[in-house]
Amino acid sequence: MRAQRAWRRANGRAMNRSVVREFQAPGIRVPRGEVLVPAELGDPVRGALSCPAAPLVAGSLRRKGYRVSFAAVPRFEDPAHHGDGAALYVVTCQQRDGGTAALAAAVAPDDRLAAAAARSAVEEWAGVLGTRRAISAGSPWCGGARQALEAVRRAISDSAGQGRVVHVHGQLAGPPETRAELASRGAVLGGSLQDAVRGDVIVFPAHGVTPAMRAEAIQRGLTIVDATCPLVAWAQAEAGRLADRGEHVVLLGQENYPAADGITSRAEGRATVIATVAGTSTLQVADARRVSYLLQPGIPIEDSAAAAAALRSRFPAVRGPHPDSFCYAPSDRAETVRTVAAGSDLMLVLGDAAAADARQLSALARDCGTRAQVIADPAEITPAMLAGISDIGIAESTSARAGLAGEITAALSGLGPLSVLRRQVSTQITDNSVIPVRPGDAQAGDATPAAAVPPPPTAAPATASPDQALPDQALPDQALPAPGLPVPAAS
C-alpha cells in the first residue's frame, strides 16, 4: 500500500504545465467587477471546446469576491487585432477521448483588478492539470430505501385520476430532491393516518410500522402499500414469535431509530432495546433462561458485537438470530468507504458538513490515513485540495443532493484525462432459507386493499436490482457473520 501511495503521489506531480494565454472575445461584454466563465469556447482551429471545469474556476473567483456569470464564447482571437470584446484568459488540456477541454475566464478589457483575478484563477487550475482516477463508493441508499421510494412512485401512478391521495407514513429515506419530486406529484410525506380519508392510499416506509398502526389503517378503510424492508419485516415477525413463546426479546440497536418501535411493539411489553455493553448490565428479565436477542436492521452488525458478547456472558442461555437475518448493507457501506479511502490520496465526502452521516464517513476515511474533505458543491473544490493528487475517492452521504456525484466527476474531467470507477463491497447470502426475500433481491410494496393485508408484511416480486459493482471491485462476497460478532445459537 505504501508503494502504491508513493506511485500515486509521483504520478500526481507529473502535471501538464500548460501556459495560460490571453485572447480577445469579440462581441462579448462583461460588466466591470464581474467575471464571465465560459461554458464553451469556439476555437478557430479545433472548433467548439467544452469547459467541464467551469464550476471549479467559478468557485475560485467567488472566493476572491467576484460576481460570476456563465455563457458560451463563440470565438476568440489574438488580442493584437484590437477589436471590440472582452479579455479572455485560456488554458487547454487533453481529454480521455483524445479531445481538448478548456478552462477560461473573461473580463472587461479595462478592468485590471478583475483581469488579474481571472488570470490568477485560471493559472491556479492550470497548475493541477493531469491524469486522475475518481473512485466512487456508490449510493448511500440501501435496497430497502430504494424499493420504498419506487413503491411510492408506483402508488402515485396507480392512483392517478382516481381521486385518491397517497400518504407516506413517517420518515421516507431518500435524497431531498427525490422526496420533493414525490411531493410535487401529490404525495403527502410524513403525515399521519388522521390526515387520510377512506379510500386514500397509505404507504408504510422501509422501517415498518407497529401492529396498532396497521390495524388503524385497516379500520379507516385505507389502501395499504407495504414497503417494509423484508429484513425489518422478518425482525418484526420474529420478535412476536419469540414473545409468544415466553422469551424476553433484546433488540441490539438504537431506540431512536425508526425501525426499533415496529420491532419491539410486536413483543407486547416483553422487549428491551440495548445499544451498549453497559445496557446489558442493567437489563432486568423475569427468567434468565428465556432471553433472546435480535440485531436491528439498518445498523452495522459490528456495532452490536460487544453488546452481544456481554449479553452472552451475563445470560449464557441467550438465543440469537440466524446470521441469514443480518442486515449487511450498513456494514458493506462502511467497508466500501474504507476500501475506497485506502486506495485514494483524497476522499471527497459529498453532503452537508454538519450532517452526522457526512462526519461519520469522513472519520472512516481518516482512520485509513486518507485526507477527507466534505463538500456540498463542485465550486467548493480548490486547487490546493488537488495538488499532488491522482486518485480521488468520492463518498456520498445521505445529505448529498441528487446528482452531486455526477457534477463532481464532470468538473474533475475538465482537468485532464479522468477514469471514473465504482468500488463496492457487497455481502450476499448464497443459500438463504431464513429470509426468502431480501432488499435488492425483491421489490416490497405492492398496493393491497387494507382489509386484505395480513401481518406480518410480505414482499412482492422484484422490479429493481441493487447497484452492480464494476470490475474494480473488492473481495468476493461472503456469507459469514461479521468479524467479532459471536455466532448465535439457533433459537
CSV table of N, CA and C in Angstrom, one decimal, residues 148-261:
chain,number,residue,atom,x,y,z
A,148,ALA,N,-38.6,1.3,-1.3
A,148,ALA,CA,-39.7,2.1,-0.7
A,148,ALA,C,-40.0,3.3,-1.6
A,149,LEU,N,-39.0,4.0,-2.1
A,149,LEU,CA,-39.2,5.1,-3.0
A,149,LEU,C,-39.9,4.7,-4.3
A,150,GLU,N,-39.5,3.6,-4.8
A,150,GLU,CA,-40.2,3.1,-6.0
A,150,GLU,C,-41.6,2.7,-5.7
A,151,ALA,N,-41.9,2.2,-4.5
A,151,ALA,CA,-43.3,1.8,-4.1
A,151,ALA,C,-44.2,3.1,-4.1
A,152,VAL,N,-43.6,4.2,-3.6
A,152,VAL,CA,-44.4,5.4,-3.6
A,152,VAL,C,-44.7,5.9,-5.0
A,153,ARG,N,-43.6,5.8,-5.9
A,153,ARG,CA,-43.9,6.2,-7.3
A,153,ARG,C,-45.0,5.4,-7.9
A,154,ARG,N,-44.9,4.1,-7.7
A,154,ARG,CA,-46.0,3.2,-8.3
A,154,ARG,C,-47.3,3.6,-7.7
A,155,ALA,N,-47.4,3.8,-6.4
A,155,ALA,CA,-48.7,4.1,-5.8
A,155,ALA,C,-49.2,5.4,-6.4
A,156,ILE,N,-48.4,6.4,-6.6
A,156,ILE,CA,-48.8,7.7,-7.2
A,156,ILE,C,-49.4,7.4,-8.6
A,157,SER,N,-48.6,6.6,-9.4
A,157,SER,CA,-49.1,6.3,-10.8
A,157,SER,C,-50.4,5.6,-10.8
A,158,ASP,N,-50.5,4.6,-9.9
A,158,ASP,CA,-51.7,3.7,-9.8
A,158,ASP,C,-52.9,4.5,-9.4
A,159,SER,N,-52.7,5.6,-8.6
A,159,SER,CA,-53.8,6.3,-8.0
A,159,SER,C,-54.2,7.5,-8.9
A,160,ALA,N,-53.4,7.8,-9.9
A,160,ALA,CA,-53.7,9.0,-10.8
A,160,ALA,C,-55.1,8.9,-11.4
A,161,GLY,N,-55.8,10.0,-11.3
A,161,GLY,CA,-57.1,10.1,-11.9
A,161,GLY,C,-58.2,9.4,-11.1
A,162,GLN,N,-57.9,8.8,-9.9
A,162,GLN,CA,-58.9,8.1,-9.2
A,162,GLN,C,-59.4,8.9,-7.9
A,163,GLY,N,-58.9,10.1,-7.8
A,163,GLY,CA,-59.3,10.9,-6.6
A,163,GLY,C,-58.8,10.4,-5.3
A,164,ARG,N,-57.8,9.6,-5.3
A,164,ARG,CA,-57.2,9.0,-4.1
A,164,ARG,C,-55.9,9.7,-3.8
A,165,VAL,N,-55.6,10.2,-2.6
A,165,VAL,CA,-54.4,10.8,-2.2
A,165,VAL,C,-53.4,9.7,-1.6
A,166,VAL,N,-52.2,9.8,-2.0
A,166,VAL,CA,-51.2,8.9,-1.5
A,166,VAL,C,-50.5,9.6,-0.3
A,167,HIS,N,-50.6,8.9,0.9
A,167,HIS,CA,-49.9,9.4,2.1
A,167,HIS,C,-48.7,8.5,2.4
A,168,VAL,N,-47.6,9.0,2.8
A,168,VAL,CA,-46.5,8.2,3.3
A,168,VAL,C,-46.4,8.5,4.8
A,169,HIS,N,-46.5,7.4,5.5
A,169,HIS,CA,-46.4,7.5,7.0
A,169,HIS,C,-45.0,7.6,7.4
A,170,GLY,N,-44.7,8.6,8.3
A,170,GLY,CA,-43.4,8.7,8.9
A,170,GLY,C,-42.3,9.1,8.0
A,171,GLN,N,-41.1,8.7,8.3
A,171,GLN,CA,-39.9,9.2,7.6
A,171,GLN,C,-39.7,8.4,6.3
A,172,LEU,N,-39.5,9.0,5.2
A,172,LEU,CA,-39.2,8.3,3.9
A,172,LEU,C,-37.7,8.6,3.6
A,173,ALA,N,-36.9,7.6,3.6
A,173,ALA,CA,-35.5,7.8,3.4
A,173,ALA,C,-35.2,8.0,1.9
A,174,GLY,N,-34.4,9.0,1.6
A,174,GLY,CA,-34.1,9.3,0.2
A,174,GLY,C,-33.5,10.7,0.0
A,175,PRO,N,-33.0,11.0,-1.1
A,175,PRO,CA,-32.4,12.3,-1.4
A,175,PRO,C,-33.5,13.4,-1.3
A,176,PRO,N,-33.2,14.6,-0.8
A,176,PRO,CA,-34.2,15.6,-0.7
A,176,PRO,C,-34.9,15.9,-2.0
A,177,GLU,N,-34.2,15.9,-3.2
A,177,GLU,CA,-34.8,16.1,-4.4
A,177,GLU,C,-35.8,15.1,-4.8
A,178,THR,N,-35.6,13.8,-4.4
A,178,THR,CA,-36.5,12.8,-4.7
A,178,THR,C,-37.8,12.9,-3.9
A,179,ARG,N,-37.6,13.3,-2.6
A,179,ARG,CA,-38.8,13.5,-1.8
A,179,ARG,C,-39.6,14.7,-2.3
A,180,ALA,N,-38.9,15.7,-2.8
A,180,ALA,CA,-39.6,16.9,-3.3
A,180,ALA,C,-40.3,16.5,-4.6
A,181,GLU,N,-39.7,15.7,-5.4
A,181,GLU,CA,-40.4,15.2,-6.6
A,181,GLU,C,-41.7,14.5,-6.3
A,182,LEU,N,-41.6,13.6,-5.3
A,182,LEU,CA,-42.8,12.8,-5.0
A,182,LEU,C,-43.9,13.7,-4.4
A,183,ALA,N,-43.5,14.7,-3.6
A,183,ALA,CA,-44.5,15.7,-3.1
A,183,ALA,C,-45.1,16.5,-4.2
A,184,SER,N,-44.3,16.9,-5.2
A,184,SER,CA,-44.8,17.6,-6.3
A,184,SER,C,-45.8,16.9,-7.2
A,185,ARG,N,-45.8,15.5,-7.1
A,185,ARG,CA,-46.7,14.7,-7.8
A,185,ARG,C,-47.9,14.4,-6.9
A,186,GLY,N,-48.0,15.0,-5.8
A,186,GLY,CA,-49.2,14.9,-4.9
A,186,GLY,C,-49.1,14.0,-3.7
A,187,ALA,N,-48.0,13.4,-3.5
A,187,ALA,CA,-47.8,12.5,-2.3
A,187,ALA,C,-47.7,13.4,-1.0
A,188,VAL,N,-48.3,13.0,0.0
A,188,VAL,CA,-48.2,13.7,1.3
A,188,VAL,C,-47.2,12.9,2.2
A,189,LEU,N,-46.1,13.5,2.4
A,189,LEU,CA,-45.0,12.9,3.1
A,189,LEU,C,-45.0,13.2,4.5
A,190,GLY,N,-44.7,12.2,5.4
A,190,GLY,CA,-44.5,12.4,6.8
A,190,GLY,C,-45.8,12.7,7.5
A,191,GLY,N,-46.9,12.4,6.9
A,191,GLY,CA,-48.2,12.6,7.5
A,191,GLY,C,-48.6,11.5,8.5
A,192,SER,N,-49.8,11.7,9.1
A,192,SER,CA,-50.3,10.7,10.0
A,192,SER,C,-51.6,10.1,9.4
A,193,LEU,N,-52.1,9.0,10.0
A,193,LEU,CA,-53.3,8.4,9.5
A,193,LEU,C,-54.5,9.3,9.6
A,194,GLN,N,-54.5,10.2,10.5
A,194,GLN,CA,-55.6,11.2,10.7
A,194,GLN,C,-55.7,12.1,9.5
A,195,ASP,N,-54.6,12.2,8.7
A,195,ASP,CA,-54.7,13.1,7.5
A,195,ASP,C,-55.4,12.4,6.3
A,196,ALA,N,-55.6,11.1,6.4
A,196,ALA,CA,-56.1,10.3,5.3
A,196,ALA,C,-57.6,10.1,5.5
A,197,VAL,N,-58.3,10.0,4.4
A,197,VAL,CA,-59.8,9.7,4.4
A,197,VAL,C,-60.0,8.3,3.7
A,198,ARG,N,-61.1,7.7,4.0
A,198,ARG,CA,-61.4,6.4,3.4
A,198,ARG,C,-61.2,6.3,1.9
A,199,GLY,N,-60.5,5.3,1.5
A,199,GLY,CA,-60.2,5.2,0.1
A,199,GLY,C,-58.8,5.7,-0.3
A,200,ASP,N,-58.2,6.6,0.5
A,200,ASP,CA,-56.9,7.0,0.3
A,200,ASP,C,-55.8,5.9,0.4
A,201,VAL,N,-54.6,6.2,-0.1
A,201,VAL,CA,-53.6,5.2,0.0
A,201,VAL,C,-52.6,5.6,1.1
A,202,ILE,N,-52.2,4.6,1.9
A,202,ILE,CA,-51.2,4.9,2.9
A,202,ILE,C,-50.0,4.0,2.6
A,203,VAL,N,-48.8,4.6,2.5
A,203,VAL,CA,-47.6,3.8,2.3
A,203,VAL,C,-46.8,3.7,3.6
A,204,PHE,N,-46.5,2.4,3.9
A,204,PHE,CA,-45.7,2.2,5.1
A,204,PHE,C,-44.2,2.1,4.6
A,205,PRO,N,-43.3,3.0,5.1
A,205,PRO,CA,-42.0,3.0,4.6
A,205,PRO,C,-41.1,1.8,5.0
A,206,ALA,N,-39.8,1.9,4.6
A,206,ALA,CA,-39.0,0.7,4.8
A,206,ALA,C,-38.8,0.3,6.2
A,207,HIS,N,-38.8,1.2,7.2
A,207,HIS,CA,-38.6,0.9,8.6
A,207,HIS,C,-39.9,0.2,9.2
A,208,GLY,N,-41.0,0.2,8.5
A,208,GLY,CA,-42.2,-0.5,9.0
A,208,GLY,C,-43.0,0.3,10.0
A,209,VAL,N,-44.0,-0.3,10.5
A,209,VAL,CA,-44.9,0.3,11.5
A,209,VAL,C,-45.3,-0.7,12.5
A,210,THR,N,-46.0,-0.2,13.5
A,210,THR,CA,-46.5,-1.1,14.6
A,210,THR,C,-47.8,-1.8,14.2
A,211,PRO,N,-48.1,-2.9,14.9
A,211,PRO,CA,-49.4,-3.5,14.6
A,211,PRO,C,-50.6,-2.6,14.8
A,212,ALA,N,-50.5,-1.7,15.8
A,212,ALA,CA,-51.6,-0.8,16.1
A,212,ALA,C,-51.8,0.1,14.9
A,213,MET,N,-50.7,0.6,14.3
A,213,MET,CA,-50.8,1.5,13.2
A,213,MET,C,-51.4,0.7,12.0
A,214,ARG,N,-51.0,-0.5,11.8
A,214,ARG,CA,-51.6,-1.3,10.7
A,214,ARG,C,-53.1,-1.5,10.9
A,215,ALA,N,-53.5,-1.8,12.1
A,215,ALA,CA,-54.9,-2.1,12.4
A,215,ALA,C,-55.7,-0.8,12.2
A,216,GLU,N,-55.2,0.3,12.6
A,216,GLU,CA,-55.9,1.6,12.5
A,216,GLU,C,-56.1,1.9,11.0
A,217,ALA,N,-55.1,1.6,10.1
A,217,ALA,CA,-55.2,1.9,8.7
A,217,ALA,C,-56.3,1.0,8.1
A,218,ILE,N,-56.4,-0.2,8.6
A,218,ILE,CA,-57.5,-1.1,8.1
A,218,ILE,C,-58.8,-0.6,8.5
A,219,GLN,N,-58.9,-0.2,9.8
A,219,GLN,CA,-60.2,0.3,10.4
A,219,GLN,C,-60.7,1.6,9.6
A,220,ARG,N,-59.7,2.4,9.2
A,220,ARG,CA,-60.1,3.6,8.5
A,220,ARG,C,-60.4,3.4,7.0
A,221,GLY,N,-60.3,2.2,6.5
A,221,GLY,CA,-60.6,1.9,5.1
A,221,GLY,C,-59.6,2.4,4.2
A,222,LEU,N,-58.3,2.4,4.5
A,222,LEU,CA,-57.3,2.9,3.7
A,222,LEU,C,-56.7,1.7,2.9
A,223,THR,N,-56.2,2.0,1.7
A,223,THR,CA,-55.5,1.0,0.9
A,223,THR,C,-54.0,1.1,1.3
A,224,ILE,N,-53.5,-0.1,1.8
A,224,ILE,CA,-52.1,-0.1,2.3
A,224,ILE,C,-51.1,-0.5,1.2
A,225,VAL,N,-50.1,0.3,1.1
A,225,VAL,CA,-48.9,-0.1,0.2
A,225,VAL,C,-47.8,-0.4,1.2
A,226,ASP,N,-47.4,-1.6,1.4
A,226,ASP,CA,-46.5,-2.0,2.4
A,226,ASP,C,-45.1,-2.1,1.8
A,227,ALA,N,-44.3,-1.1,2.1
A,227,ALA,CA,-42.9,-1.0,1.6
A,227,ALA,C,-41.9,-1.4,2.6
A,228,THR,N,-42.3,-2.1,3.7
A,228,THR,CA,-41.4,-2.5,4.7
A,228,THR,C,-40.3,-3.3,4.2
A,229,CYS,N,-39.1,-3.0,4.6
A,229,CYS,CA,-37.9,-3.8,4.2
A,229,CYS,C,-38.1,-5.3,4.6
A,230,PRO,N,-37.9,-6.3,3.8
A,230,PRO,CA,-38.1,-7.7,4.2
A,230,PRO,C,-37.3,-8.0,5.4
A,231,LEU,N,-36.1,-7.4,5.7
A,231,LEU,CA,-35.3,-7.8,6.9
A,231,LEU,C,-36.0,-7.2,8.1
A,232,VAL,N,-36.6,-6.0,8.0
A,232,VAL,CA,-37.3,-5.4,9.1
A,232,VAL,C,-38.6,-6.3,9.3
A,233,ALA,N,-39.3,-6.6,8.3
A,233,ALA,CA,-40.5,-7.5,8.4
A,233,ALA,C,-40.2,-8.8,9.1
A,234,TRP,N,-39.0,-9.4,8.8
A,234,TRP,CA,-38.7,-10.6,9.5
A,234,TRP,C,-38.4,-10.4,10.9
A,235,ALA,N,-37.7,-9.3,11.3
A,235,ALA,CA,-37.4,-9.0,12.7
A,235,ALA,C,-38.7,-8.7,13.4
A,236,GLN,N,-39.6,-8.1,12.8
A,236,GLN,CA,-40.9,-7.8,13.5
A,236,GLN,C,-41.6,-9.1,13.8
A,237,ALA,N,-41.7,-10.0,12.8
A,237,ALA,CA,-42.4,-11.3,13.0
A,237,ALA,C,-41.6,-12.2,14.0
A,238,GLU,N,-40.3,-12.1,14.0
A,238,GLU,CA,-39.5,-12.9,14.9
A,238,GLU,C,-39.7,-12.5,16.3
A,239,ALA,N,-39.8,-11.1,16.5
A,239,ALA,CA,-40.0,-10.6,17.9
A,239,ALA,C,-41.3,-11.1,18.4
A,240,GLY,N,-42.3,-11.1,17.6
A,240,GLY,CA,-43.7,-11.6,18.0
A,240,GLY,C,-43.6,-13.1,18.3
A,241,ARG,N,-42.9,-13.8,17.5
A,241,ARG,CA,-42.9,-15.3,17.7
A,241,ARG,C,-42.1,-15.6,19.0
A,242,LEU,N,-41.0,-14.9,19.3
A,242,LEU,CA,-40.3,-15.2,20.5
A,242,LEU,C,-41.1,-14.8,21.7
A,243,ALA,N,-41.7,-13.6,21.7
A,243,ALA,CA,-42.5,-13.2,22.8
A,243,ALA,C,-43.7,-14.2,23.1
A,244,ASP,N,-44.3,-14.7,22.0
A,244,ASP,CA,-45.4,-15.6,22.2
A,244,ASP,C,-45.0,-16.9,22.9
A,245,ARG,N,-43.7,-17.3,22.8
A,245,ARG,CA,-43.3,-18.5,23.5
A,245,ARG,C,-42.6,-18.2,24.8
A,246,GLY,N,-42.8,-16.9,25.3
A,246,GLY,CA,-42.4,-16.6,26.6
A,246,GLY,C,-41.0,-16.0,26.7
A,247,GLU,N,-40.3,-15.7,25.6
A,247,GLU,CA,-39.0,-15.1,25.7
A,247,GLU,C,-39.0,-13.6,25.9
A,248,HIS,N,-38.0,-13.1,26.6
A,248,HIS,CA,-37.8,-11.7,26.7
A,248,HIS,C,-36.9,-11.3,25.5
A,249,VAL,N,-37.3,-10.4,24.6
A,249,VAL,CA,-36.6,-10.1,23.4
A,249,VAL,C,-35.7,-8.8,23.6
A,250,VAL,N,-34.4,-9.0,23.4
A,250,VAL,CA,-33.5,-7.9,23.4
A,250,VAL,C,-33.2,-7.5,22.0
A,251,LEU,N,-33.4,-6.2,21.7
A,251,LEU,CA,-33.1,-5.7,20.4
A,251,LEU,C,-31.8,-4.9,20.5
A,252,LEU,N,-30.7,-5.4,19.9
A,252,LEU,CA,-29.5,-4.7,19.9
A,252,LEU,C,-29.5,-3.7,18.8
A,253,GLY,N,-29.6,-2.4,19.3
A,253,GLY,CA,-29.7,-1.3,18.3
A,253,GLY,C,-29.9,0.0,19.0
A,254,GLN,N,-30.5,0.9,18.3
A,254,GLN,CA,-30.7,2.3,18.8
A,254,GLN,C,-32.2,2.5,18.9
A,255,GLU,N,-32.6,2.9,20.1
A,255,GLU,CA,-34.1,3.1,20.4
A,255,GLU,C,-34.7,4.2,19.6
A,256,ASN,N,-33.9,5.2,19.2
A,256,ASN,CA,-34.4,6.3,18.5
A,256,ASN,C,-34.4,6.1,17.0
A,257,TYR,N,-34.0,4.9,16.5
A,257,TYR,CA,-34.1,4.6,15.1
A,257,TYR,C,-35.5,4.2,14.7
A,258,PRO,N,-36.0,4.6,13.6
A,258,PRO,CA,-37.4,4.4,13.2
A,258,PRO,C,-37.8,2.9,13.3
A,259,ALA,N,-36.9,2.0,12.9
A,259,ALA,CA,-37.3,0.6,12.9
A,259,ALA,C,-37.5,0.0,14.2
A,260,ALA,N,-37.0,0.5,15.3
A,260,ALA,CA,-37.0,-0.1,16.6
A,260,ALA,C,-38.4,-0.2,17.1
A,261,ASP,N,-39.2,0.8,17.0
A,261,ASP,CA,-40.6,0.7,17.6
A,261,ASP,C,-41.4,-0.4,16.9
